[in-house]
Amino acid sequence: MRGDSFLRGESSTTTAQEGAMTIPFQVRVQAAVVRGAYALPRPLRRLLAGAPVRRDGQELALDAQLLLRLQRLSGEQLVSPRGVAHSRAALDVGRHLVSGPPIEPVGTRDVAIPVAYGDLPATLYTPAGLDGPSGLLVFFHGGGWVVGSRASHDNTARFLAQRAGVRVLSVEYRLAPEHVFPSAVDDALAAFDFAHAKAGDLGVDPARIAVGGDSAGGNLAAVTAQLATRRGGPAPAFQLLFYPATDATRHRRSRQLFADGFFLTSAHMDWFSGHYAPEGVDRADPRLSPLLADDLSGLPPVYIATAGFDPLRDEGEAYARRLSEAGVTVALSRQPDLVHGYVNFLGIGHRFREATAEAAGALRLALSPR
């Protein structure tokens, strides 16, 4: 592949009207119902959501509780009993209900990352008015290494790009069960190396490249930071980890407390890990369980966000503690009233956007010109 051929097409923006034209009518009706529920006066939203939910000294945000109520009424789940393909399709539909219209003005460009097996697809997001070399976030989407895509996290990438004032490279890494561990890890590291090598062509400063992601994507970002740092040479300048999976070997207290009823369940986690790390995989491998790495010193500064009502909460916070003990600069931010997945719910209510904006602020500060 020629060195100048990885950028495909012209920079463009997608208007909300153009995006709506591609959404099936029934889904648009459902989205209108969801928006209508969130537009109700607070007393009516509380009535619809039910009595406040309190657990472990925390109270669930009304925005989050209403979302869970609407999810139960719809009968949809994060993981479909009909299997992987249906789960992926359901997530693609569900994103139209909660992520909101495309955030503008943000330019997008397709990028092909050359790897041993061909090209790894990615999308480069550039917020309007960004001049000169900028910071870059290499972003890995969540979805348990099995579901999710650049499309499912499109507005998340747009939001982070716009609010942080950086470019975002969202990577379409290979998914399980078609490609089991460590395929996604190999893709994530290749994407970071590409971003650093092609920084000038991407319009970014090679000294200001961060890695980040949510859930399984947070896991991949953490692993990429470890691998890049330990080998020597180019390493990320910063890590942005939303409720990352960090330890596949044990269940902590939060997994028991929030095993069911809060979007991501313990059963979902078993389903995801069973596809990504099937029998025979060493789940203590730091490329799967970054919390278990022998040495965490020397890693780049990190912002770790956890959600109070999330089975993954405690392992994310355990990773933050280990990093801090190793001398790494850590900003740990528990969102005590939210559930797993909140960076995808930017189109409903206010609380999800508020929490994600805090992380974008941390990214802006970390990648600002020195």
XYZ file of C-alpha atoms in Angstrom:
370
model
C 0.000 0.000 0.000
C 1.369 3.444 -0.903
C 2.148 5.686 2.024
C -0.495 8.246 0.951
C -3.343 5.838 0.238
C -4.644 5.115 3.698
C -6.928 8.162 3.748
C -10.091 7.428 1.828
C -12.580 9.945 0.528
C -13.133 13.591 1.367
C -13.758 15.110 4.765
C -17.469 15.350 5.347
C -20.118 15.898 7.948
C -23.367 14.035 8.393
C -26.336 16.201 9.205
C -29.052 15.033 11.552
C -31.502 15.141 8.647
C -29.313 12.911 6.464
C -28.843 10.504 9.365
C -32.599 10.299 9.995
C -33.236 9.341 6.370
C -31.288 6.102 6.858
C -33.129 5.100 10.042
C -36.188 2.834 9.611
C -39.513 4.523 10.312
C -40.353 2.217 13.224
C -37.040 3.010 14.911
C -37.632 6.740 14.470
C -41.018 6.334 16.147
C -39.405 4.481 19.044
C -36.765 7.186 19.336
C -39.494 9.828 19.467
C -41.188 7.923 22.298
C -37.916 7.800 24.252
C -37.309 11.518 23.722
C -40.879 12.207 24.773
C -40.390 10.297 28.007
C -37.319 12.359 28.853
C -39.163 15.581 27.996
C -41.847 14.930 30.629
C -41.846 17.054 33.794
C -39.658 15.554 36.489
C -42.588 14.333 38.662
C -43.957 12.371 35.698
C -40.521 10.968 34.860
C -40.193 9.849 38.469
C -43.635 8.259 38.347
C -42.730 6.371 35.181
C -39.301 5.294 36.474
C -40.548 4.203 39.894
C -39.316 4.825 43.419
C -35.666 5.847 43.788
C -33.196 2.958 43.717
C -30.518 2.988 46.402
C -27.750 0.462 46.813
C -24.311 0.475 48.424
C -24.835 4.023 49.695
C -25.623 5.329 46.204
C -28.829 6.560 44.562
C -29.392 5.821 40.891
C -29.816 8.937 38.744
C -33.362 9.472 37.491
C -32.045 9.602 33.918
C -30.468 6.165 34.365
C -33.459 4.678 36.158
C -35.838 5.886 33.456
C -33.622 4.328 30.781
C -33.674 0.984 32.582
C -37.451 1.201 32.917
C -37.875 1.882 29.199
C -35.509 -0.979 28.416
C -37.589 -3.388 30.499
C -40.798 -2.193 28.832
C -39.306 -2.761 25.383
C -38.075 -6.244 26.255
C -34.699 -5.561 24.606
C -31.483 -6.707 26.261
C -27.805 -5.998 25.686
C -27.335 -9.660 24.790
C -30.005 -11.409 22.746
C -30.862 -15.063 23.431
C -30.927 -15.411 19.634
C -27.150 -15.191 19.453
C -24.286 -13.000 18.322
C -25.686 -11.767 15.008
C -28.976 -10.691 16.561
C -27.176 -9.018 19.466
C -25.107 -6.984 17.038
C -28.183 -5.995 15.023
C -30.119 -5.060 18.164
C -27.311 -2.801 19.331
C -27.255 -1.084 15.953
C -30.975 -0.338 16.308
C -30.713 0.619 19.966
C -28.083 3.271 19.343
C -30.632 5.314 17.379
C -32.839 5.448 20.462
C -30.283 6.803 22.926
C -27.266 8.357 21.216
C -29.053 11.338 19.670
C -28.611 12.971 16.258
C -25.034 13.239 14.925
C -23.077 15.938 16.753
C -21.965 18.635 14.349
C -19.876 20.189 12.970
C -17.410 17.304 12.973
C -15.658 16.133 9.819
C -15.150 12.430 9.192
C -12.766 10.534 6.968
C -12.344 6.803 6.405
C -8.897 5.461 7.203
C -7.406 2.101 6.224
C -4.753 0.849 8.635
C -2.465 -1.698 6.922
C -2.037 -4.906 8.914
C -0.758 -8.381 8.092
C -4.188 -9.679 7.046
C -5.235 -6.644 4.978
C -6.684 -3.330 6.089
C -8.076 -2.431 9.503
C -10.914 0.091 9.022
C -11.076 3.248 11.121
C -12.736 6.656 11.068
C -10.924 9.927 11.720
C -13.079 12.597 13.390
C -11.992 16.233 13.170
C -13.980 18.947 14.971
C -14.584 22.159 13.064
C -12.054 24.942 13.544
C -9.175 22.684 14.528
C -6.041 24.240 13.028
C -2.539 22.864 12.947
C -1.313 19.613 14.474
C -3.662 18.536 17.236
C -3.883 15.904 19.903
C -5.365 12.547 18.912
C -7.396 9.950 20.790
C -7.093 6.438 19.359
C -10.480 5.099 20.451
C -11.608 1.498 20.885
C -15.360 0.931 21.184
C -16.987 -1.190 23.850
C -19.233 -4.202 23.394
C -17.563 -7.070 25.209
C -15.171 -7.716 22.288
C -18.201 -9.305 20.562
C -20.665 -6.538 19.636
C -20.285 -2.816 18.971
C -18.671 -0.928 16.120
C -17.544 2.491 14.952
C -21.203 3.128 14.109
C -22.477 2.233 17.583
C -20.009 4.717 19.095
C -20.183 7.378 16.400
C -21.688 10.078 18.602
C -19.357 9.196 21.471
C -16.385 9.802 19.186
C -17.955 13.034 17.878
C -18.645 14.277 21.405
C -15.102 13.605 22.612
C -13.584 15.192 19.516
C -15.669 18.341 19.821
C -15.526 18.773 23.590
C -11.818 17.940 23.921
C -10.732 19.812 20.804
C -8.791 16.844 19.434
C -9.000 14.433 16.556
C -10.363 10.966 17.294
C -9.400 7.813 15.391
C -12.127 5.228 16.036
C -10.921 1.714 15.240
C -12.956 -1.230 13.874
C -10.942 -3.980 15.539
C -11.773 -7.633 14.913
C -14.541 -9.145 17.035
C -15.073 -12.517 18.682
C -16.108 -15.269 18.272
C -14.814 -15.013 14.703
C -11.521 -13.675 16.058
C -10.720 -14.648 19.644
C -8.122 -13.245 22.054
C -5.596 -11.793 21.349
C -6.778 -10.650 17.884
C -8.350 -7.442 19.228
C -5.169 -6.681 21.180
C -3.043 -7.061 18.059
C -5.361 -4.694 16.164
C -5.362 -2.114 18.951
C -1.573 -1.985 19.139
C -1.322 -1.824 15.343
C -3.744 1.119 15.336
C -1.670 3.040 17.877
C 1.555 2.353 15.979
C -0.066 3.500 12.750
C -1.316 6.703 14.351
C 2.152 7.513 15.620
C 3.877 6.642 12.335
C 1.364 8.612 10.241
C 0.841 11.474 12.678
C 1.763 14.122 10.133
C -0.662 12.755 7.544
C -3.425 12.560 10.149
C -2.810 16.157 11.209
C -1.724 15.319 14.746
C 1.246 15.884 17.025
C 2.961 12.512 17.616
C 3.789 13.587 21.177
C 0.095 14.079 21.962
C -1.526 10.747 21.098
C -3.768 9.120 23.698
C -5.510 5.764 23.777
C -8.982 5.291 25.170
C -12.168 3.313 25.094
C -15.157 2.116 27.061
C -15.613 -1.273 28.725
C -13.907 -3.828 26.450
C -12.449 -0.852 24.577
C -11.089 0.472 27.860
C -9.486 -2.917 28.377
C -7.833 -2.705 24.953
C -6.615 0.835 25.612
C -5.086 -0.173 28.951
C -3.397 -3.198 27.395
C -2.098 -1.117 24.479
C -0.556 1.385 26.890
C 1.172 -1.428 28.777
C 2.512 -3.174 25.677
C 3.721 0.019 24.021
C 5.445 1.219 27.180
C 7.175 -2.070 27.978
C 8.643 -2.597 24.513
C 10.271 0.859 24.441
C 9.815 3.380 21.656
C 6.568 5.289 20.984
C 3.998 5.063 23.778
C 0.711 6.870 24.428
C 0.799 10.228 26.166
C -2.436 9.578 28.066
C -5.108 6.956 28.757
C -8.865 7.623 28.819
C -10.570 4.568 30.303
C -14.326 4.387 30.768
C -15.416 1.578 33.135
C -12.679 -0.754 31.827
C -12.624 -4.527 32.203
C -9.318 -5.218 33.934
C -9.439 -8.682 35.554
C -11.003 -11.753 33.951
C -9.958 -14.108 36.756
C -12.318 -13.224 39.610
C -15.621 -11.661 40.644
C -15.450 -8.655 42.934
C -18.126 -7.261 45.229
C -19.655 -4.912 42.643
C -20.276 -7.827 40.315
C -22.404 -9.430 43.010
C -24.140 -6.194 44.055
C -25.122 -5.257 40.492
C -25.343 -8.694 38.928
C -28.734 -8.025 37.368
C -31.039 -5.150 36.533
C -28.522 -2.400 35.706
C -27.993 -2.746 31.932
C -24.829 -4.876 31.994
C -25.373 -8.081 33.953
C -23.058 -10.736 35.321
C -24.532 -13.217 32.841
C -23.738 -10.837 29.992
C -20.145 -10.659 31.170
C -19.857 -14.453 31.149
C -21.295 -14.512 27.622
C -18.852 -11.908 26.354
C -15.755 -13.402 27.978
C -16.749 -16.894 26.848
C -16.703 -15.755 23.229
C -13.529 -13.660 23.468
C -11.489 -15.892 25.782
C -12.838 -19.430 25.312
C -11.586 -22.517 27.109
C -7.827 -22.817 26.855
C -7.099 -19.087 27.129
C -5.080 -18.064 30.181
C -7.332 -15.447 31.744
C -4.490 -14.222 33.945
C -2.595 -13.074 30.845
C -2.051 -9.300 31.315
C -3.147 -8.772 27.706
C -6.585 -9.873 28.919
C -6.338 -8.871 32.589
C -4.148 -5.738 32.697
C -4.709 -5.433 36.456
C -2.559 -8.542 36.903
C 0.559 -7.218 35.151
C 3.649 -7.586 37.349
C 4.908 -4.062 36.736
C 2.666 -1.017 36.180
C 5.351 1.629 36.670
C 6.152 4.104 33.930
C 2.726 4.004 32.286
C 1.191 7.217 30.914
C -1.166 9.318 33.053
C -4.707 8.008 33.108
C -8.284 9.122 33.679
C -10.409 6.183 34.827
C -14.162 6.583 35.034
C -16.319 4.021 36.803
C -20.077 3.854 37.237
C -21.575 3.273 40.664
C -24.189 0.743 39.509
C -21.852 -1.340 37.349
C -20.595 -4.904 37.853
C -17.211 -3.704 36.531
C -16.912 -0.860 39.048
C -14.605 -2.488 41.562
C -12.089 -3.935 39.107
C -11.752 -0.549 37.391
C -11.081 1.080 40.750
C -8.682 -1.698 41.730
C -6.711 -0.937 38.573
C -6.635 2.740 39.488
C -5.228 1.881 42.936
C -2.518 -0.380 41.532
C -1.491 2.262 39.002
C -1.301 4.913 41.703
C 0.766 2.637 43.926
C 3.142 2.178 40.986
C 3.657 5.928 40.734
C 1.406 6.547 37.733
C -0.579 9.804 37.707
C -4.217 8.707 38.110
C -7.495 10.597 38.068
C -10.225 8.228 39.264
C -13.783 9.467 38.847
C -16.634 7.312 40.059
C -19.997 8.434 38.671
C -21.911 7.010 41.648
C -25.407 7.415 40.191
C -24.825 5.934 36.723
C -24.792 2.547 35.017
C -22.403 0.843 32.635
C -22.476 2.198 29.090
C -23.276 5.814 29.905
C -21.026 7.289 27.188
C -23.461 5.865 24.631
C -26.556 7.572 26.078
C -25.725 11.133 25.035
C -29.051 11.814 23.343
C -31.295 11.394 26.390
C -31.525 13.333 29.614
C -28.604 15.367 30.903
C -26.680 13.242 33.381
C -24.960 10.967 30.845
C -23.698 13.912 28.814
C -22.512 15.666 31.979
C -20.411 12.677 33.042
C -18.920 12.232 29.572
C -18.132 15.955 29.380
C -16.002 15.624 32.521
C -13.889 12.986 30.792
C -13.611 15.106 27.659
C -12.318 17.935 29.830
C -9.623 15.651 31.238
C -8.648 14.643 27.706
C -8.506 18.280 26.570
C -6.210 19.161 29.467
C -3.968 16.112 28.975
C -3.470 16.700 25.243
C -3.230 20.476 25.293
C -0.057 21.949 23.723
C 2.745 22.311 26.231
